[in-house]
Each structure stands twice: as C-alpha cells, then as structure tokens.
PDB file of C-alpha atoms in Angstrom:
ATOM      1  CA  MET A   1      21.899  17.073   4.192  1.00 37.00           C
ATOM      2  CA  ILE A   2      18.742  19.169   5.329  1.00 43.00           C
ATOM      3  CA  ARG A   3      18.719  22.834   4.446  1.00 47.00           C
ATOM      4  CA  GLU A   4      18.877  25.176   7.514  1.00 47.00           C
ATOM      5  CA  GLU A   5      15.571  26.819   6.767  1.00 62.00           C
ATOM      6  CA  PHE A   6      13.902  23.201   7.023  1.00 65.00           C
ATOM      7  CA  VAL A   7      10.190  23.474   7.947  1.00 79.00           C
ATOM      8  CA  PRO A   8       8.691  20.571  10.049  1.00 87.00           C
ATOM      9  CA  SER A   9       5.972  18.402   8.217  1.00 94.00           C
ATOM     10  CA  ILE A  10       2.698  17.446   9.685  1.00 96.00           C
ATOM     11  CA  PHE A  11       3.907  13.768   9.676  1.00 98.00           C
ATOM     12  CA  ARG A  12       4.849  12.597  12.919  1.00 97.00           C
ATOM     13  CA  ASP A  13       7.137   9.196  13.014  1.00 98.00           C
ATOM     14  CA  PRO A  14       4.828   6.325  13.811  1.00 98.00           C
ATOM     15  CA  PHE A  15       8.030   4.160  14.520  1.00 98.00           C
ATOM     16  CA  ILE A  16       7.552   1.453  12.095  1.00 98.00           C
ATOM     17  CA  PRO A  17       9.607  -1.574  13.156  1.00 98.00           C
ATOM     18  CA  ASP A  18      12.734  -2.360  10.938  1.00 98.00           C
ATOM     19  CA  GLY A  19      11.999  -4.774   8.304  1.00 98.00           C
ATOM     20  CA  GLU A  20       8.217  -4.415   8.226  1.00 98.00           C
ATOM     21  CA  LYS A  21       6.612  -6.060   5.144  1.00 98.00           C
ATOM     22  CA  SER A  22       3.270  -5.555   3.955  1.00 98.00           C
ATOM     23  CA  THR A  23       1.664  -7.212   0.873  1.00 98.00           C
ATOM     24  CA  TYR A  24      -1.798  -5.955  -0.597  1.00 97.00           C
ATOM     25  CA  HIS A  25      -3.997  -7.135  -3.371  1.00 96.00           C
ATOM     26  CA  VAL A  26      -5.669  -4.632  -5.724  1.00 96.00           C
ATOM     27  CA  GLY A  27      -8.724  -5.070  -7.916  1.00 94.00           C
ATOM     28  CA  ILE A  28     -12.021  -3.788  -8.721  1.00 90.00           C
ATOM     29  CA  THR A  29     -14.120  -3.682  -5.486  1.00 81.00           C
ATOM     30  CA  GLY A  30     -15.925  -6.994  -5.138  1.00 80.00           C
ATOM     31  CA  GLN A  31     -13.921  -8.945  -7.637  1.00 80.00           C
ATOM     32  CA  PRO A  32     -10.527 -10.937  -6.934  1.00 78.00           C
ATOM     33  CA  GLY A  33      -7.556  -8.753  -6.763  1.00 76.00           C
ATOM     34  CA  GLY A  34      -5.428  -8.898 -10.205  1.00 90.00           C
ATOM     35  CA  MET A  35      -2.505  -6.823  -8.809  1.00 94.00           C
ATOM     36  CA  GLU A  36      -0.135  -7.323  -6.076  1.00 96.00           C
ATOM     37  CA  VAL A  37       1.535  -4.511  -4.035  1.00 97.00           C
ATOM     38  CA  SER A  38       4.335  -5.332  -1.600  1.00 97.00           C
ATOM     39  CA  GLN A  39       6.177  -2.857   0.635  1.00 98.00           C
ATOM     40  CA  VAL A  40       9.253  -3.015   2.828  1.00 98.00           C
ATOM     41  CA  VAL A  41      10.270  -0.646   5.395  1.00 98.00           C
ATOM     42  CA  VAL A  42      13.836  -0.655   6.661  1.00 98.00           C
ATOM     43  CA  HIS A  43      15.582   1.920   9.104  1.00 98.00           C
ATOM     44  CA  ASN A  44      18.048   4.203   7.322  1.00 96.00           C
ATOM     45  CA  ARG A  45      20.261   6.990   8.680  1.00 94.00           C
ATOM     46  CA  GLY A  46      17.576   7.793  11.385  1.00 95.00           C
ATOM     47  CA  GLY A  47      14.705   7.503   8.900  1.00 97.00           C
ATOM     48  CA  TYR A  48      13.129   4.945   6.757  1.00 98.00           C
ATOM     49  CA  HIS A  49      14.167   3.496   3.284  1.00 98.00           C
ATOM     50  CA  THR A  50      10.914   1.918   1.550  1.00 98.00           C
ATOM     51  CA  THR A  51      10.889  -0.431  -1.314  1.00 98.00           C
ATOM     52  CA  LEU A  52       7.654  -0.824  -3.036  1.00 98.00           C
ATOM     53  CA  GLU A  53       6.892  -3.532  -6.057  1.00 97.00           C
ATOM     54  CA  VAL A  54       3.720  -3.659  -7.975  1.00 96.00           C
ATOM     55  CA  GLY A  55       2.886  -6.484 -10.430  1.00 94.00           C
ATOM     56  CA  PRO A  56       0.395  -8.990 -11.386  1.00 92.00           C
ATOM     57  CA  ALA A  57      -0.729 -11.257  -8.566  1.00 85.00           C
ATOM     58  CA  GLN A  58      -0.376 -14.261 -10.984  1.00 81.00           C
ATOM     59  CA  ARG A  59       3.032 -14.276 -12.802  1.00 74.00           C
ATOM     60  CA  HIS A  60       3.064 -16.141 -16.259  1.00 72.00           C
ATOM     61  CA  ARG A  61       5.946 -18.333 -17.257  1.00 63.00           C
ATOM     62  CA  ASP A  62       6.980 -16.057 -20.174  1.00 67.00           C
ATOM     63  CA  GLY A  63       8.231 -13.424 -17.764  1.00 69.00           C
ATOM     64  CA  ARG A  64       7.187 -10.492 -19.616  1.00 75.00           C
ATOM     65  CA  GLU A  65       4.732  -9.030 -17.142  1.00 84.00           C
ATOM     66  CA  PRO A  66       4.943  -5.219 -16.411  1.00 90.00           C
ATOM     67  CA  VAL A  67       6.430  -4.714 -12.844  1.00 94.00           C
ATOM     68  CA  MET A  68       7.210  -1.566 -11.088  1.00 96.00           C
ATOM     69  CA  SER A  69       9.780  -0.872  -8.479  1.00 97.00           C
ATOM     70  CA  ILE A  70       9.704   2.161  -6.352  1.00 98.00           C
ATOM     71  CA  GLU A  71      12.362   3.149  -3.853  1.00 98.00           C
ATOM     72  CA  GLN A  72      12.131   5.964  -1.541  1.00 98.00           C
ATOM     73  CA  ARG A  73      14.121   7.580   1.321  1.00 98.00           C
ATOM     74  CA  ILE A  74      11.845   9.249   4.164  1.00 98.00           C
ATOM     75  CA  GLY A  75      14.024  11.510   6.366  1.00 97.00           C
ATOM     76  CA  ARG A  76      13.265  12.134  10.041  1.00 96.00           C
ATOM     77  CA  ILE A  77      13.914  15.526  12.004  1.00 93.00           C
ATOM     78  CA  ASP A  78      12.863  16.077  15.653  1.00 93.00           C
ATOM     79  CA  GLY A  79      10.122  13.299  15.456  1.00 95.00           C
ATOM     80  CA  ARG A  80       8.787  14.586  11.916  1.00 96.00           C
ATOM     81  CA  LEU A  81       8.917  12.715   8.580  1.00 97.00           C
ATOM     82  CA  HIS A  82       9.581  14.268   5.446  1.00 96.00           C
ATOM     83  CA  ALA A  83       9.943  12.791   1.755  1.00 97.00           C
ATOM     84  CA  GLU A  84      13.856  13.064   0.641  1.00 97.00           C
ATOM     85  CA  THR A  85      14.162  10.926  -2.418  1.00 98.00           C
ATOM     86  CA  TYR A  86      11.948   8.946  -4.938  1.00 98.00           C
ATOM     87  CA  ARG A  87      13.140   6.557  -7.593  1.00 98.00           C
ATOM     88  CA  ALA A  88      10.554   4.466  -9.693  1.00 98.00           C
ATOM     89  CA  GLN A  89      11.408   2.005 -12.634  1.00 97.00           C
ATOM     90  CA  THR A  90       9.155  -0.117 -14.623  1.00 96.00           C
ATOM     91  CA  PHE A  91      10.062  -3.275 -16.426  1.00 94.00           C
ATOM     92  CA  SER A  92       8.502  -5.492 -19.022  1.00 92.00           C
ATOM     93  CA  GLY A  93      10.257  -8.632 -17.985  1.00 87.00           C
ATOM     94  CA  SER A  94      14.015  -7.615 -17.849  1.00 88.00           C
ATOM     95  CA  THR A  95      13.539  -4.639 -20.122  1.00 92.00           C
ATOM     96  CA  LEU A  96      13.554  -1.188 -18.734  1.00 95.00           C
ATOM     97  CA  VAL A  97      10.410   0.770 -19.932  1.00 96.00           C
ATOM     98  CA  SER A  98      10.535   3.812 -17.828  1.00 96.00           C
ATOM     99  CA  ARG A  99      12.343   5.534 -15.104  1.00 96.00           C
ATOM    100  CA  GLU A 100      11.812   8.617 -13.063  1.00 95.00           C
ATOM    101  CA  GLU A 101      13.618  10.183 -10.039  1.00 96.00           C
ATOM    102  CA  ALA A 102      13.094  12.934  -7.625  1.00 96.00           C
ATOM    103  CA  ASN A 103      15.277  14.778  -4.845  1.00 96.00           C
ATOM    104  CA  PHE A 104      13.000  16.826  -2.606  1.00 95.00           C
ATOM    105  CA  VAL A 105      15.478  18.213  -0.328  1.00 93.00           C
ATOM    106  CA  ASP A 106      18.129  20.856  -0.839  1.00 90.00           C
ATOM    107  CA  THR A 107      16.675  21.492  -4.444  1.00 92.00           C
ATOM    108  CA  VAL A 108      14.728  24.095  -6.242  1.00 91.00           C
ATOM    109  CA  HIS A 109      12.478  23.306  -8.934  1.00 88.00           C
ATOM    110  CA  LEU A 110      10.798  24.988 -11.947  1.00 86.00           C
ATOM    111  CA  GLN A 111       7.186  26.185 -11.307  1.00 79.00           C
ATOM    112  CA  PRO A 112       4.990  26.582 -14.317  1.00 75.00           C
ATOM    113  CA  GLY A 113       4.832  30.315 -14.801  1.00 74.00           C
ATOM    114  CA  GLY A 114       6.676  31.229 -11.609  1.00 77.00           C
ATOM    115  CA  LEU A 115      10.123  31.458  -9.950  1.00 84.00           C
ATOM    116  CA  PRO A 116      12.238  28.527  -8.852  1.00 89.00           C
ATOM    117  CA  GLU A 117      11.535  27.420  -5.406  1.00 90.00           C
ATOM    118  CA  PRO A 118      11.838  24.424  -3.039  1.00 92.00           C
ATOM    119  CA  TYR A 119       9.362  21.778  -2.873  1.00 93.00           C
ATOM    120  CA  PRO A 120       6.760  22.179   0.225  1.00 92.00           C
ATOM    121  CA  ALA A 121       7.225  20.950   3.568  1.00 93.00           C
ATOM    122  CA  ASN A 122       4.407  18.362   3.288  1.00 95.00           C
ATOM    123  CA  VAL A 123       5.262  17.282  -0.417  1.00 96.00           C
ATOM    124  CA  MET A 124       4.521  13.481  -0.695  1.00 97.00           C
ATOM    125  CA  PRO A 125       4.859  11.243  -3.679  1.00 97.00           C
ATOM    126  CA  ILE A 126       1.711   9.112  -3.972  1.00 94.00           C
ATOM    127  CA  ALA A 127       3.482   5.908  -3.244  1.00 96.00           C
ATOM    128  CA  ALA A 128       5.007   7.608   0.083  1.00 97.00           C
ATOM    129  CA  GLY A 129       1.561   7.821   1.294  1.00 97.00           C
ATOM    130  CA  LEU A 130       1.715   4.175   2.615  1.00 97.00           C
ATOM    131  CA  THR A 131       4.505   5.563   5.048  1.00 98.00           C
ATOM    132  CA  LEU A 132       3.711   9.372   5.581  1.00 98.00           C
ATOM    133  CA  LEU A 133       0.127   9.167   6.084  1.00 98.00           C
ATOM    134  CA  ARG A 134       0.745   7.010   9.005  1.00 98.00           C
ATOM    135  CA  GLY A 135       2.029   9.943  10.744  1.00 98.00           C
ATOM    136  CA  LEU A 136      -0.926  11.897  10.863  1.00 98.00           C
ATOM    137  CA  GLU A 137      -2.291  13.174  14.339  1.00 96.00           C
ATOM    138  CA  PHE A 138      -5.391  10.715  14.294  1.00 98.00           C
ATOM    139  CA  ALA A 139      -8.227  12.358  15.816  1.00 97.00           C
ATOM    140  CA  GLU A 140     -11.858  12.528  14.771  1.00 97.00           C
ATOM    141  CA  GLY A 141     -12.571  15.866  12.660  1.00 97.00           C
ATOM    142  CA  LEU A 142      -8.810  16.543  11.963  1.00 96.00           C
ATOM    143  CA  MET A 143      -8.169  18.307   8.542  1.00 95.00           C
ATOM    144  CA  GLU A 144      -4.844  18.748   6.895  1.00 96.00           C
ATOM    145  CA  THR A 145      -3.435  19.634   3.364  1.00 94.00           C
ATOM    146  CA  VAL A 146      -0.736  17.526   1.582  1.00 96.00           C
ATOM    147  CA  ASP A 147       1.082  18.521  -1.411  1.00 95.00           C
ATOM    148  CA  VAL A 148       0.900  15.295  -3.640  1.00 95.00           C
ATOM    149  CA  TRP A 149       3.791  15.062  -6.199  1.00 95.00           C
ATOM    150  CA  LEU A 150       2.823  13.789  -9.553  1.00 90.00           C
ATOM    151  CA  ALA A 151       5.880  14.349 -11.917  1.00 88.00           C
ATOM    152  CA  PHE A 152       8.671  16.917 -12.527  1.00 86.00           C
ATOM    153  CA  SER A 153       7.394  20.015 -10.540  1.00 86.00           C
ATOM    154  CA  VAL A 154       3.702  19.366 -10.618  1.00 87.00           C
ATOM    155  CA  HIS A 155       2.393  18.805  -7.135  1.00 89.00           C
ATOM    156  CA  TRP A 156      -1.323  19.125  -6.328  1.00 87.00           C
ATOM    157  CA  PRO A 157      -2.860  20.014  -2.869  1.00 91.00           C
ATOM    158  CA  LEU A 158      -4.601  17.328  -1.311  1.00 92.00           C
ATOM    159  CA  LEU A 159      -7.286  17.751   1.550  1.00 93.00           C
ATOM    160  CA  VAL A 160      -7.016  14.934   4.230  1.00 96.00           C
ATOM    161  CA  ARG A 161      -9.693  14.550   6.595  1.00 96.00           C
ATOM    162  CA  VAL A 162      -9.958  11.851   9.418  1.00 98.00           C
ATOM    163  CA  GLU A 163     -13.455  10.868   9.727  1.00 98.00           C
ATOM    164  CA  LYS A 164     -14.135   8.070  12.246  1.00 97.00           C
ATOM    165  CA  GLN A 165     -13.248   4.898  13.676  1.00 98.00           C
ATOM    166  CA  VAL A 166     -14.714   1.557  12.019  1.00 98.00           C
ATOM    167  CA  VAL A 167     -13.919  -2.114  12.028  1.00 98.00           C
ATOM    168  CA  LEU A 168     -13.005  -3.962   9.122  1.00 97.00           C
ATOM    169  CA  THR A 169     -12.626  -7.638   8.423  1.00 96.00           C
ATOM    170  CA  GLY A 170     -10.341  -8.573   5.535  1.00 93.00           C
ATOM    171  CA  PRO A 171      -7.945 -11.376   4.425  1.00 94.00           C
ATOM    172  CA  ALA A 172      -5.215 -10.195   7.083  1.00 97.00           C
ATOM    173  CA  GLY A 173      -7.893 -10.208  10.021  1.00 97.00           C
ATOM    174  CA  VAL A 174     -10.006  -7.792  11.784  1.00 98.00           C
ATOM    175  CA  PHE A 175      -8.941  -4.320  12.536  1.00 98.00           C
ATOM    176  CA  SER A 176      -9.962  -1.255  14.295  1.00 98.00           C
ATOM    177  CA  CYS A 177      -9.161   1.668  11.756  1.00 98.00           C
ATOM    178  CA  TRP A 178      -9.337   5.170  11.410  1.00 98.00           C
ATOM    179  CA  GLN A 179     -11.394   6.138   8.075  1.00 98.00           C
ATOM    180  CA  VAL A 180      -9.610   8.902   6.226  1.00 98.00           C
ATOM    181  CA  ARG A 181     -11.097  10.866   3.348  1.00 96.00           C
ATOM    182  CA  LEU A 182      -8.790  12.192   0.716  1.00 96.00           C
ATOM    183  CA  ARG A 183      -9.559  14.500  -2.108  1.00 90.00           C
ATOM    184  CA  PRO A 184      -8.005  17.397  -4.367  1.00 83.00           C
ATOM    185  CA  GLY A 185      -8.461  20.876  -2.846  1.00 71.00           C
ATOM    186  CA  PHE A 186      -8.314  24.132  -4.757  1.00 62.00           C
ATOM    187  CA  GLU A 187     -10.054  26.381  -2.324  1.00 61.00           C
ATOM    188  CA  HIS A 188      -6.977  28.258  -2.083  1.00 56.00           C
ATOM    189  CA  VAL A 189      -7.083  29.034  -5.769  1.00 54.00           C
ATOM    190  CA  ASN A 190     -10.866  29.712  -6.480  1.00 54.00           C
ATOM    191  CA  GLY A 191     -13.949  28.460  -4.467  1.00 61.00           C
ATOM    192  CA  MET A 192     -15.789  27.617  -7.552  1.00 65.00           C
ATOM    193  CA  LEU A 193     -12.697  25.620  -8.979  1.00 57.00           C
ATOM    194  CA  ASP A 194     -12.722  23.563  -5.666  1.00 56.00           C
ATOM    195  CA  LYS A 195     -16.378  22.784  -5.987  1.00 62.00           C
ATOM    196  CA  MET A 196     -16.295  21.974  -9.536  1.00 64.00           C
ATOM    197  CA  VAL A 197     -13.280  19.598  -8.984  1.00 59.00           C
ATOM    198  CA  GLY A 198     -15.121  18.017  -5.853  1.00 59.00           C
ATOM    199  CA  SER A 199     -18.296  17.335  -7.933  1.00 59.00           C
ATOM    200  CA  VAL A 200     -16.190  15.266 -10.684  1.00 66.00           C
ATOM    201  CA  VAL A 201     -13.199  13.688  -8.904  1.00 73.00           C
ATOM    202  CA  PRO A 202     -14.203  10.862  -6.778  1.00 83.00           C
ATOM    203  CA  PRO A 203     -12.496  10.917  -3.257  1.00 90.00           C
ATOM    204  CA  PHE A 204     -10.189   8.250  -1.870  1.00 94.00           C
ATOM    205  CA  LEU A 205     -11.030   6.499   1.240  1.00 97.00           C
ATOM    206  CA  ALA A 206      -8.076   4.948   3.379  1.00 98.00           C
ATOM    207  CA  HIS A 207      -8.252   3.094   6.571  1.00 98.00           C
ATOM    208  CA  PHE A 208      -5.209   3.204   8.831  1.00 98.00           C
ATOM    209  CA  GLU A 209      -4.977   0.791  11.811  1.00 98.00           C
ATOM    210  CA  VAL A 210      -5.647   2.447  15.176  1.00 98.00           C
ATOM    211  CA  SER A 211      -2.928   0.972  16.814  1.00 97.00           C
ATOM    212  CA  ALA A 212       0.442   2.424  16.409  1.00 97.00           C
ATOM    213  CA  PRO A 213       2.312   2.101  13.813  1.00 98.00           C
ATOM    214  CA  HIS A 214      -1.121   2.819  12.172  1.00 98.00           C
ATOM    215  CA  ARG A 215      -0.461   0.448   8.938  1.00 98.00           C
ATOM    216  CA  LEU A 216      -2.626   0.988   5.977  1.00 98.00           C
ATOM    217  CA  VAL A 217      -5.268  -1.928   6.102  1.00 98.00           C
ATOM    218  CA  GLN A 218      -7.624  -0.913   3.052  1.00 98.00           C
ATOM    219  CA  LEU A 219      -7.701   1.864   0.368  1.00 97.00           C
ATOM    220  CA  SER A 220     -10.566   2.430  -1.807  1.00 96.00           C
ATOM    221  CA  PHE A 221      -9.929   4.579  -4.894  1.00 92.00           C
ATOM    222  CA  PRO A 222     -11.634   5.634  -8.209  1.00 88.00           C
ATOM    223  CA  THR A 223     -10.737   3.900 -11.566  1.00 84.00           C
ATOM    224  CA  GLN A 224     -11.859   6.968 -13.542  1.00 78.00           C
ATOM    225  CA  MET A 225     -12.619  10.790 -13.225  1.00 72.00           C
ATOM    226  CA  SER A 226     -16.243   9.904 -12.626  1.00 71.00           C
ATOM    227  CA  MET A 227     -18.681   9.775  -9.732  1.00 71.00           C
ATOM    228  CA  SER A 228     -20.456   6.755 -11.300  1.00 76.00           C
ATOM    229  CA  ALA A 229     -17.095   4.749 -12.404  1.00 81.00           C
ATOM    230  CA  PRO A 230     -16.271   1.564 -10.644  1.00 88.00           C
ATOM    231  CA  ARG A 231     -13.998   1.676  -7.513  1.00 91.00           C
ATOM    232  CA  ALA A 232     -10.951  -0.313  -6.931  1.00 94.00           C
ATOM    233  CA  THR A 233      -9.657  -1.452  -3.519  1.00 96.00           C
ATOM    234  CA  MET A 234      -6.125  -1.996  -2.307  1.00 96.00           C
ATOM    235  CA  GLU A 235      -6.420  -4.706   0.560  1.00 97.00           C
ATOM    236  CA  LEU A 236      -4.007  -5.757   3.274  1.00 97.00           C
ATOM    237  CA  VAL A 237      -3.367  -9.480   2.895  1.00 97.00           C
ATOM    238  CA  SER A 238      -0.354 -10.028   5.183  1.00 95.00           C
TER     239      SER A 238
END
C-alpha cells in the first residue's frame, strides 16, 4: 500500500519486458571478469520484482563459494517507479552468512541526530540502480539527485549527470549508449565538503542503451576511495 502523500520519483517506467534476464561479468578493467552478476526482472502487481545473484564466474566443486542473492520490489504509480522493498542474503555454500531487509514505503526511520521521517522519494538501493536508473529522462546535460540507500537509515545523495551518446563494443555486441556520470554530492551541506569528497572519491561511469528499455551495458567503478586506484568494470555479456 502506498501512503496518501506519495511523492512521484524521477524514475520513469522504461517498460522492461517480463522475464528479461541480463548477465554481467565483473573484474578489474582490462582483465578477465572474476565475478558474475545476473538479474531477472518479472512483472509484479503493476510494477517489477527483480532477482539479482552475484558469485564467482567459475564455481568450484567444493560448493563453498560466497554467493549473494538480492530480491527487490519496484513499485509503479502514474508511470513512475519507486523502490518498495529490498532483501539481500549472502551464503557460503549452503550456510547463511548475513541478511538485510528494508521496507521503504509506509514507514519512517530513525535519522542520526534527527526526528523519524519517511525515506525520500528518490531513495535507491545500489542494486536497484540496474532497474531504476533505466527510467532517467535521458537527454544530454540532464542532472538529477538520487538518494542512495546504504544500510539502516543511511542514504547519501548521488549526483547523476547524463553526458553524451557513445558507441560501445563488448561481448554482447555493439550498442549506442548514453554515458552517465555518478558521484556523491554534498553541495546542500557544504560547498567545501562537496569539493573535498569530489577530489577523493572517484566517480562511477554507467552506459545505458539508447534504445528503450535502456538496459545497462557497462558500469565502470572505483575499487578504492582513491583517484589513482585501479577501476573495475561490470560488462553485459548476455
């Protein structure tokens, strides 16, 4: 159920086909991918239900590899998408290692040093970016702010800027893509803090297919909080 004062998000519905499956390989840029990410999107109660699995690209016979499974419910109202629920579990073989859950709708949460309040309209678990960011109003120069949920009541503002169209060639083929730059933004807190974070934390660089439903083709991201650190790439393979 959606609260009456529901505020529309910036994420449009890209009309993802029912049962769409995407597989990505993840590794240090320029090296073979050591991890595999797969996501299945199905239609559910007018919105989407996504299942994401992350694990080694090559599985060993002992069956003790770490595997993460993330299930998310993405709601839809008046053509706009919003995060509803998140549930992640990590296993070592068949042994549960950790579990976390979040409900973003019709709830309030404890703010560090503040009063309880609802999550913002544009709240987005990191894993939900595979779905929600496909709903951006792709146009050169577009800038938006998304609240990336990290854990518990912690969410950080993320500046999203659509830069330009590029052509990428990869294992899944040749794609015309929108290049989107993402970085933490703290201008609303303090301009000096925003500049300091921007000089230390490298940006993420995402490429979404120009053609609807704008599937993520490639994501480049830092492996450490350092501008000189190696970068990793998550690349669509099928």
